[in-house]
Coordinates of C-alpha atoms in Angstrom, one line a residue:
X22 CA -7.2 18.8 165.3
X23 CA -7.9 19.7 168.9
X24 CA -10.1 18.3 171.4
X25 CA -11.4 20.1 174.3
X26 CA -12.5 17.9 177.0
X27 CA -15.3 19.0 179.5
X28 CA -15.7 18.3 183.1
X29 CA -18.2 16.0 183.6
X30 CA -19.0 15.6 187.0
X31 CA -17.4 17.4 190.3
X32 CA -17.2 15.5 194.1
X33 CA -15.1 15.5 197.3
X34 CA -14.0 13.3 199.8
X35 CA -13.3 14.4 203.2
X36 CA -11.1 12.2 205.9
X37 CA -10.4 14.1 209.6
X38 CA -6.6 14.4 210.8
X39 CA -6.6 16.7 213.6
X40 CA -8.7 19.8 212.5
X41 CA -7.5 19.6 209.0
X42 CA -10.3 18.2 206.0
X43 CA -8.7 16.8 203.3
X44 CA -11.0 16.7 200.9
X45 CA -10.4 16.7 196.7
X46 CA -12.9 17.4 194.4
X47 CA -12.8 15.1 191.0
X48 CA -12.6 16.0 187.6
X49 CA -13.3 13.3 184.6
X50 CA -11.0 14.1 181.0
X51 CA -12.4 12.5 178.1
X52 CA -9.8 11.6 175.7
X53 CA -9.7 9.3 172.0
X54 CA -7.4 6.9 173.6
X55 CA -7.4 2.9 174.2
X56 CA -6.1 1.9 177.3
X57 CA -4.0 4.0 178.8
X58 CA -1.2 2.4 180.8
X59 CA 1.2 5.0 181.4
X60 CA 1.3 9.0 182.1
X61 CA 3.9 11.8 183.0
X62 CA 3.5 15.5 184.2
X63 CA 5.3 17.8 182.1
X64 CA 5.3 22.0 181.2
X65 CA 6.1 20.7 177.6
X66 CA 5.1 24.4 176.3
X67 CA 7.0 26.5 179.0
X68 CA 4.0 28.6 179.8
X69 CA 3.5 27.7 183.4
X70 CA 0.5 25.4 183.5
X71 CA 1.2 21.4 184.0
X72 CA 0.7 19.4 180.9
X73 CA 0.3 15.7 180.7
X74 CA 1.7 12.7 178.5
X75 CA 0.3 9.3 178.1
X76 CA 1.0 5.9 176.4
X77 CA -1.9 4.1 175.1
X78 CA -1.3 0.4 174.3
X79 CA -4.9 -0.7 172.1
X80 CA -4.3 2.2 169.9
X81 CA -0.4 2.6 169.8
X82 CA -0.3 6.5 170.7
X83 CA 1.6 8.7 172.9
X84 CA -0.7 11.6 173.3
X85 CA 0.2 15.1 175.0
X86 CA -2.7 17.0 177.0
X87 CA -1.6 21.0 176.6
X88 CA -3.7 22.5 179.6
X89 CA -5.4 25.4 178.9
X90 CA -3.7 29.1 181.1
X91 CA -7.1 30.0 181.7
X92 CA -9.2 27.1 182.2
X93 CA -9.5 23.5 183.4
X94 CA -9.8 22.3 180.0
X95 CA -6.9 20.4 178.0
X96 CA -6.3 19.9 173.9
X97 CA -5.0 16.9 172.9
X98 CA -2.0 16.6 170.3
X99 CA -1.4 13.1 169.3
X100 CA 2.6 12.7 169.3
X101 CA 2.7 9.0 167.7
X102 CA 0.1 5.9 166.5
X103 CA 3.4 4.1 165.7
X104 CA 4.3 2.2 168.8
X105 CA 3.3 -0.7 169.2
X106 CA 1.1 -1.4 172.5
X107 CA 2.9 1.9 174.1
X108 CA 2.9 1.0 177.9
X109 CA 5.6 3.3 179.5
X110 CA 6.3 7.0 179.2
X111 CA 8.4 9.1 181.1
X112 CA 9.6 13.0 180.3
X113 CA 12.8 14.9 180.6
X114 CA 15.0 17.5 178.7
X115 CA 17.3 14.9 177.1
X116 CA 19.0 17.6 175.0
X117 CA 19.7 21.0 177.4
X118 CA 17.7 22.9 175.1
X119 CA 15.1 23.8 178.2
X120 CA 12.3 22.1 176.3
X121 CA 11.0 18.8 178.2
X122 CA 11.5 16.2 175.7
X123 CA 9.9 12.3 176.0
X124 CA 10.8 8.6 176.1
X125 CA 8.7 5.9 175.8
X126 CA 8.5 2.2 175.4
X127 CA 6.1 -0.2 173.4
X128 CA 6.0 -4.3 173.4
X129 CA 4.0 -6.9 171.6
X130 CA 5.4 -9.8 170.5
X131 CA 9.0 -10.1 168.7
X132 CA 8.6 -5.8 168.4
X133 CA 9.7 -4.4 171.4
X134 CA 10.8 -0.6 170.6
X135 CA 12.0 2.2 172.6
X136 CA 11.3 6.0 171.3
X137 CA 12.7 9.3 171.6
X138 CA 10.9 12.4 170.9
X139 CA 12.3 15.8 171.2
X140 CA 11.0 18.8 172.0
X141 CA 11.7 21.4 169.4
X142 CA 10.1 25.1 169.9
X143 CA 6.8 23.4 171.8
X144 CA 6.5 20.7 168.9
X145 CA 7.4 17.4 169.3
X146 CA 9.7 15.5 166.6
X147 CA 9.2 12.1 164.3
X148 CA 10.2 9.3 167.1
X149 CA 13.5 8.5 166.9
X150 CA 14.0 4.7 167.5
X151 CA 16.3 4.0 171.0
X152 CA 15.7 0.6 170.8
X153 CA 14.0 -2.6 168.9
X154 CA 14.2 -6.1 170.1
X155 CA 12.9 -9.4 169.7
X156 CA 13.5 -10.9 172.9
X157 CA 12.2 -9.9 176.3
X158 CA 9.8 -6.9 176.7
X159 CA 10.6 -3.2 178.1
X160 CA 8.0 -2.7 180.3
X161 CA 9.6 0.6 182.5
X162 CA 11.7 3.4 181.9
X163 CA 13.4 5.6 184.7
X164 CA 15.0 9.0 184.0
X165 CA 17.9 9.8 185.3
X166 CA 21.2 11.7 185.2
X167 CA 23.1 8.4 186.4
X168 CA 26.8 9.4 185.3
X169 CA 26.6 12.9 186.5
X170 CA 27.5 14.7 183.6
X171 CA 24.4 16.8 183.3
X172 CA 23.1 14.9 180.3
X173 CA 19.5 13.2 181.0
X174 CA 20.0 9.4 180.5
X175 CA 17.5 6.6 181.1
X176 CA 17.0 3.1 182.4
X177 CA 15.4 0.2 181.0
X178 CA 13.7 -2.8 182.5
X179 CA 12.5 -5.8 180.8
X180 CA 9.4 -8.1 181.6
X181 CA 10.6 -11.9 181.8
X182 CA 10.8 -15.0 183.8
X183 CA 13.0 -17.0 186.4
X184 CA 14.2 -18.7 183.9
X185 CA 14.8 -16.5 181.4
X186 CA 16.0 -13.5 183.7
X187 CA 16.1 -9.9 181.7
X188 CA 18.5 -7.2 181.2
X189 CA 18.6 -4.0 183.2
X190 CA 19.5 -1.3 181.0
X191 CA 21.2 1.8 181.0
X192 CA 20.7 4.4 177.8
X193 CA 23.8 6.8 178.2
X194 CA 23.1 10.1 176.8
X195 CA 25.7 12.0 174.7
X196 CA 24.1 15.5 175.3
X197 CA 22.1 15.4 171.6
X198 CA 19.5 12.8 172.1
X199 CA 21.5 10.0 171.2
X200 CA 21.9 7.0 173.7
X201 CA 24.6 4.0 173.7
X202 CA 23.4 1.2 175.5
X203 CA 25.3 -0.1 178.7
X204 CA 23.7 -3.2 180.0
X205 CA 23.6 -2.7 184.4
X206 CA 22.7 -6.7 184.6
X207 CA 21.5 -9.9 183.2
X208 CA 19.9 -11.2 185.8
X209 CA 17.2 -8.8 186.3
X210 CA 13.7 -11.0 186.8
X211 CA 10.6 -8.7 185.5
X212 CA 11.8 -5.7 186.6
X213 CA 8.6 -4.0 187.4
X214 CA 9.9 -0.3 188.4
X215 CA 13.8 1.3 189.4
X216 CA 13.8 4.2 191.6
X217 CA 18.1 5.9 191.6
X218 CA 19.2 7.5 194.0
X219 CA 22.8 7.3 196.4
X220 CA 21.7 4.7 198.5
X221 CA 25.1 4.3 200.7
X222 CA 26.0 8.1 200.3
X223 CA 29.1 7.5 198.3
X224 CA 28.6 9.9 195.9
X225 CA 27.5 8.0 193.1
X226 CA 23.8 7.1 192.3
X227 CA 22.4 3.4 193.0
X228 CA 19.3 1.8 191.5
X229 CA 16.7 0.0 193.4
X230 CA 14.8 -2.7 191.5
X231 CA 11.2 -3.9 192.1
X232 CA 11.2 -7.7 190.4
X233 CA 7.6 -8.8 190.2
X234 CA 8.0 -12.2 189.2
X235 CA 11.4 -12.3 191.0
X236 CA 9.7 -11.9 194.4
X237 CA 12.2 -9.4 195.5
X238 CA 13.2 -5.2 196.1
X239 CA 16.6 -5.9 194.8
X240 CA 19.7 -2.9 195.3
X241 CA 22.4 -2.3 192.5
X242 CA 25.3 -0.8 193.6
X243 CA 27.7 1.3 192.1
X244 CA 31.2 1.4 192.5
X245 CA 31.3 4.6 190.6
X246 CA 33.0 3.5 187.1
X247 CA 29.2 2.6 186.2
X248 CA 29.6 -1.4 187.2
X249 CA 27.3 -2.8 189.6
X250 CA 26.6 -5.2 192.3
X251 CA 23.0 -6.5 192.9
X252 CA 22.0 -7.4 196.8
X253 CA 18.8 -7.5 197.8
X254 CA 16.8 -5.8 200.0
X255 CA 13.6 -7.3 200.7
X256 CA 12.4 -11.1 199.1
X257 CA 9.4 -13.3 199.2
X258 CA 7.3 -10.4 198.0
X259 CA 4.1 -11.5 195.8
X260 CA 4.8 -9.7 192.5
X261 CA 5.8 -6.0 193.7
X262 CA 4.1 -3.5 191.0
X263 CA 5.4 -0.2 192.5
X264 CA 7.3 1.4 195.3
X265 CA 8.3 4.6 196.8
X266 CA 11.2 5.5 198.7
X267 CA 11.7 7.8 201.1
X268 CA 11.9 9.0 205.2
X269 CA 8.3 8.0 205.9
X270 CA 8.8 7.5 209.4
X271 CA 10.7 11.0 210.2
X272 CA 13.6 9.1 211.6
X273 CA 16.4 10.3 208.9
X274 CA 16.5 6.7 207.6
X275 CA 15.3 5.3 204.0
X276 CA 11.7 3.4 204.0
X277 CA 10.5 1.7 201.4
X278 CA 6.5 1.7 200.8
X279 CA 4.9 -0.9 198.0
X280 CA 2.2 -2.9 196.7
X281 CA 2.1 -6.6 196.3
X282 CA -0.2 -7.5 193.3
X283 CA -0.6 -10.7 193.8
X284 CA -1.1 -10.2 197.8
X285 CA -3.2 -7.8 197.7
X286 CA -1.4 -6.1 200.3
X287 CA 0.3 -2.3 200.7
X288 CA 2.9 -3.0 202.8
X289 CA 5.8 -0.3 204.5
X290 CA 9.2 -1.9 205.2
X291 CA 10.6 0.5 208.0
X292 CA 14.7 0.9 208.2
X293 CA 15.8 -0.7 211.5
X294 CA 18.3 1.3 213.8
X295 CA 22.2 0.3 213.4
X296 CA 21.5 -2.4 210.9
X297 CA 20.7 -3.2 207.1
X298 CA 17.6 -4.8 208.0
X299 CA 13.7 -3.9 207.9
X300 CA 10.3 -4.3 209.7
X301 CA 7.2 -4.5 207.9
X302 CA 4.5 -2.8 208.7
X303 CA 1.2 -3.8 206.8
X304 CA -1.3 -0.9 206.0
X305 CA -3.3 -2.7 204.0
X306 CA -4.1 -6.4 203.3
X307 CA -7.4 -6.0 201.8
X308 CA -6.7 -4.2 198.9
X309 CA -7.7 -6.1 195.6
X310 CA -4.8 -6.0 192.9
X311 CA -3.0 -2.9 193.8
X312 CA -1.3 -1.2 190.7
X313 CA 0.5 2.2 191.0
X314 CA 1.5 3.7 194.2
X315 CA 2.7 7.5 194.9
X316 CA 3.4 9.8 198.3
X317 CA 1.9 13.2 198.7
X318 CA 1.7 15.5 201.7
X319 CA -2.4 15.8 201.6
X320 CA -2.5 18.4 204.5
X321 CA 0.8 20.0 203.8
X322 CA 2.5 18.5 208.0
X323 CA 5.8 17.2 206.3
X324 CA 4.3 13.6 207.0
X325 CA 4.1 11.7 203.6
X326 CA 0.5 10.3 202.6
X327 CA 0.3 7.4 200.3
X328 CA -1.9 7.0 197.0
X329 CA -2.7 3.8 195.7
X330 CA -4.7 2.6 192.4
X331 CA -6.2 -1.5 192.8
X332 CA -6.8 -2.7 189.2
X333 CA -9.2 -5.4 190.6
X334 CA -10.3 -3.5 193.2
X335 CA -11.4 -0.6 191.1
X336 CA -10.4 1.8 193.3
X337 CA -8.3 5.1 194.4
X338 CA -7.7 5.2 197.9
X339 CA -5.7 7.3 200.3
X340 CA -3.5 6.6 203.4
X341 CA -3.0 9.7 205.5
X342 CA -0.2 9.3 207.6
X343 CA -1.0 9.3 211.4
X344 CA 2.2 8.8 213.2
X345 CA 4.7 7.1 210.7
X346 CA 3.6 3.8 211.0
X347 CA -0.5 3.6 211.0
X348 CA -2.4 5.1 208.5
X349 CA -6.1 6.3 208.3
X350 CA -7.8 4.8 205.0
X351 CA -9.9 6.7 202.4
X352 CA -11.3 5.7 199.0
X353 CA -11.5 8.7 196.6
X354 CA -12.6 7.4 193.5
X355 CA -14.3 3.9 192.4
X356 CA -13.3 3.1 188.0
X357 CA -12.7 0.2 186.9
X358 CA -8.8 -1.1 186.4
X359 CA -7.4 1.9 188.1
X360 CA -4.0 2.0 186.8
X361 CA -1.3 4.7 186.7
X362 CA -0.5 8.0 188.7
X363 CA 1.2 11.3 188.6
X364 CA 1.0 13.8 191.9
X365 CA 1.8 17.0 191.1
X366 CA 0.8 20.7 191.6
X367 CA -2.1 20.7 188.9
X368 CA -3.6 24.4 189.7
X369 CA -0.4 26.2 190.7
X370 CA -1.7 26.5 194.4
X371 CA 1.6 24.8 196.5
X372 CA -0.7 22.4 196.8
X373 CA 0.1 18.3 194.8
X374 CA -3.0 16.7 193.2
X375 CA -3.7 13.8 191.5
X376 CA -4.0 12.6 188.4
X377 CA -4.9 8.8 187.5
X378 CA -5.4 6.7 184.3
X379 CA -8.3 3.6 184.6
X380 CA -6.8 1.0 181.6
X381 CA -10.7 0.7 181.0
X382 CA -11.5 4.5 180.9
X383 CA -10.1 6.6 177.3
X384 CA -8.8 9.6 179.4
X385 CA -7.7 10.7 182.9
X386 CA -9.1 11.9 185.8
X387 CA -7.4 14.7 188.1
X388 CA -8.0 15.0 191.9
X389 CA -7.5 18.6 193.0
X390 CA -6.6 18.8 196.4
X391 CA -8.3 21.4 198.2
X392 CA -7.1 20.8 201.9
X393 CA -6.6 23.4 204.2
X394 CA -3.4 23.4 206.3
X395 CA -4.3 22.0 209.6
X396 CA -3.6 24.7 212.4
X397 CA -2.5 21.9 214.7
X398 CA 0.1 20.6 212.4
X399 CA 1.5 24.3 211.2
X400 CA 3.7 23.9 214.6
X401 CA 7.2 24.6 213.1
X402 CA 9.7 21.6 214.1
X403 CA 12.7 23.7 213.2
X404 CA 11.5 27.3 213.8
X405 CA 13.8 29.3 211.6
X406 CA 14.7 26.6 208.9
X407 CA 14.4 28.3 205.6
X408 CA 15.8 29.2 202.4
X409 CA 16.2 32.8 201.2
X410 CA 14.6 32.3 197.7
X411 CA 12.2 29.4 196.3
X412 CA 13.7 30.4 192.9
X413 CA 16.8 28.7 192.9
X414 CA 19.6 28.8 189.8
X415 CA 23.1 27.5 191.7
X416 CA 22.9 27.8 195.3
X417 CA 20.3 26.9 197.8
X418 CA 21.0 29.4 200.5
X419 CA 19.8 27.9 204.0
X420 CA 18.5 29.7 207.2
X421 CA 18.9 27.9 210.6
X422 CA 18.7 28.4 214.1
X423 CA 20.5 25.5 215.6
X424 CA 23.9 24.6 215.1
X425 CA 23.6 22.0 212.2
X426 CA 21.1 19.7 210.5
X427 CA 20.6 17.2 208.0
X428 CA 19.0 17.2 204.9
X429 CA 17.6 15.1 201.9
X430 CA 17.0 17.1 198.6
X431 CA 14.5 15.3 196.2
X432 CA 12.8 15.4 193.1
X433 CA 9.0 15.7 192.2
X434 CA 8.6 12.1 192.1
X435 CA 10.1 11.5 195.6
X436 CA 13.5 10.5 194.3
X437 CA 16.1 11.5 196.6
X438 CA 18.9 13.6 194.6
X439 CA 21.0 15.3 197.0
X440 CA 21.9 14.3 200.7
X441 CA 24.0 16.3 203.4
X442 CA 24.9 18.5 206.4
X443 CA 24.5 21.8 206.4
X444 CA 25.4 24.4 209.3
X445 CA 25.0 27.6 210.6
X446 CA 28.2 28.5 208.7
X447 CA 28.5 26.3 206.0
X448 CA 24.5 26.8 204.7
X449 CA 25.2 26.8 200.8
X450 CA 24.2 23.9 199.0
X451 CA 25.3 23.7 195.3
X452 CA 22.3 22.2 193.0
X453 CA 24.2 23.8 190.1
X454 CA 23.9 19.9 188.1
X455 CA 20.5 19.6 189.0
X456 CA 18.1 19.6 186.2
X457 CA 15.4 22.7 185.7
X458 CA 12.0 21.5 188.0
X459 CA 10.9 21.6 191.4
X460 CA 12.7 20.0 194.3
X461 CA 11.7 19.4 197.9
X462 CA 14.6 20.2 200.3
X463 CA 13.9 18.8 204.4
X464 CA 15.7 19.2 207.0
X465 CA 15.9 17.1 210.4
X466 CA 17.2 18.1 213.8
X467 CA 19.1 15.9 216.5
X468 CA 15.5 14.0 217.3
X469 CA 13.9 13.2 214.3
X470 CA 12.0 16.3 213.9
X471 CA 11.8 17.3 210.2
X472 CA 10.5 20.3 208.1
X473 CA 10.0 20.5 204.3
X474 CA 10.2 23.5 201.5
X475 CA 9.6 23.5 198.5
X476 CA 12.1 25.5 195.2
X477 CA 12.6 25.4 191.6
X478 CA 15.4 25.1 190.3
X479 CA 15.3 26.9 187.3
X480 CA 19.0 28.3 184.6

């Protein structure tokens, strides 16, 4: 049975940057759901319009949202009831088929499972069962083509204790939807969230691990036979829920920005020249319980923003980005246990949006971004930076006017994929391996200055 869910109520917010408005107007999805605690973006029928996925832990589902193609309205197809408190999703073509397919993860006590659904001709399987343990709980899963082989795999985290410490997992994929389990470490403590991506430009993909009760933004490194070495980063955090990762300060070096649940705090830690070592800058220390935290470019000026749900709190709130390191505060939305995000292009406009889940409310809520670019901020860094086609299937063909520049490729969740140097005569960069989706590709020049376009990638 389908239900058609009806807007209930439309508002917008307006903050000032320069003479750019961004303002959002609000849009409330019903849904028959109990507590919602995770969701994904996903095209899961292939027609165009962004569908959504969520994992409901009261209730046991993982539900699909199929947006209408010609209206703001979205059916619901109920995938499972079977698994058991459902708390993380994430989405992915797993097989190569071209279909988006779906993990997800469930824990109560002594029943901790892990499920695979495939995506067969816009219908979704019988779960396949990944995992089932008795011992500590997953409570994250990452996607992620780890080993390079163009099969998706996926990595698992597990809540647990100091004393108890859990086991970091990776689900190697052998092209069909089956996965062997390769444990990354045993000393993981309450791995909250893991973000890959080539940390020391090596060539091989490292995982960064937010450990809640462990206090710390922890770094696994790969030596490229799949063994790692854990470092940390950052400690004495109070219980980090989420983090991003990326340039935020448009000085070509890796940032990290997170939330502190405990602290109430959203906090930046800025790479420091010539060294291994970060400053934090605080944006906000008044910010009760903060959950899930994503980047989006609000007025479309290459400078990241920052979204951030507060369970406690009961808020939404934006950060646009002033100068890098000081940020102007909005509140978008007041619900109660604000929980989980997805930003992504919503209407098909080039514009992201936002969608949140409230663990209290039995749907989601979408935030369409309806910004216009500011004119002060359309001034072209890198006048002449482009590529010849935002429809991309091997090559990314690259248009510069000075002699060379850097670049960071990454994914629609902010993960960084690819990493370079490209020149005037050496412009071609291969994203052959890359999976189907849109990509961000930025460039910098010898000062910092950086400019950002978006492709799809797409066989």
């Amino acid at each position: 049975m389908k239900f058609v869910f009806a807007l209930i109520f439309v508002f917008a917010f307006l903050a000032i940057k320069s003479d750019a408005q961004p303002s959002f107007s609000l849009t409330r999805h019903a849904a028959n759901i109990s507590q919602p605690e995770s969701i994904t973006h996903l095209d899961f029928d292939n027609d165009g319009d962004m569908d959504f996925a969520i994992a409901s832990s009261m209730d046991n589902k993982v539900t699909v949202y199929e947006k209408s193609n010609t209206s703001n309205t979205y059916s619901q197809k109920d995938i499972t009831n079977t698994l058991t408190k459902a708390n993380t999703i994430a989405s992915g073509d797993m097989d190569n088929d071209g279909d988006p397919d779906m993990v997800a993860c469930g824990s109560s006590a002594g029943n901790h499972q892990i499920f695979y659904f495939e995506n067969v001709n816009k219908q979704f399987t019988q779960p396949v069962v990944v995992a089932k343990k008795t011992g500590n709980a997953f409570q994250n899963i990452e996607i992620v083509d780890i080993d390079k082989d163009n099969d998706l795999d996926f990595i698992s985290t597990e809540f647990s204790t100091l004393s108890s410490p859990g086991v970091l997992i990776l689900w190697l994929n052998d092209g069909k939807g089956a996965f062997t389990e390769k444990k990354i470490s045993y000393n993981s403590v309450d791995g909250r969230q893991t973000i890959t991506l080539d940390f020391d430009a090596d060539g091989d993909l490292d995982i960064l691990c937010a450990e809640g009760v462990g206090k710390k933004l922890v770094l696994f490194t790969n030596n490229g036979s799949l063994t790692f070495v854990k470092s940390t980063i950052a400690d004495n955090l109070n219980i980090c829920n989420s983090f991003v990762a990326r340039d935020i300060n448009g000085d070509s070096k890796l940032d990290f920005v997170l939330t502190e649940y405990v602290g109430d705090v959203v906090k930046m830690l800025v790479s420091n020249a010539g060294n291994a070592t970060y400053s934090t800058v605080i944006i906000d220390n008044a910010i009760d319980e903060p959950s899930d935290i994503k980047l989006i470019d609000v007025e479309q000026d290459t400078d990241m923003d920052i979204v951030v749900t507060s369970s406690n709190g009961k808020k939404v709130t934006l950060y646009i980005n002033k100068n890098g390191v000081s940020f102007t505060k909005q509140v978008l939305d007041n619900i109660n246990y604000a929980w989980a995000l997805s930003v992504v292009d919503v209407n098909n406009d080039a514009k992201d949006d936002i969608v949140m889940i409230a663990l209290t409310y039995s749907g989601f809520t979408i935030f369409t971004n309806n910004t216009i670019k500011s004119s002060t901020s359309a001034i072209d860094p890198l006048e002449g930076f482009s590529i010849q086609s935002n429809l991309i299937n091997e090559n990314v063909a690259v248009e510069l006017n000075i002699e060379k520049s850097k670049y960071i490729i990454f994914n629609n969740a902010g993960y960084t994929v690819l990493s370079g140097t490209i020149t005037r005569n050496d412009r071609f960069i291969n994203v052959a391996h890359l999976h189907d989706g849109i990509y961000f590709i930025t460039a910098f020049d010898d000062q910092g200055n950086s400019k950002t376009i978006k492709f799809i990638k797409s066989r």
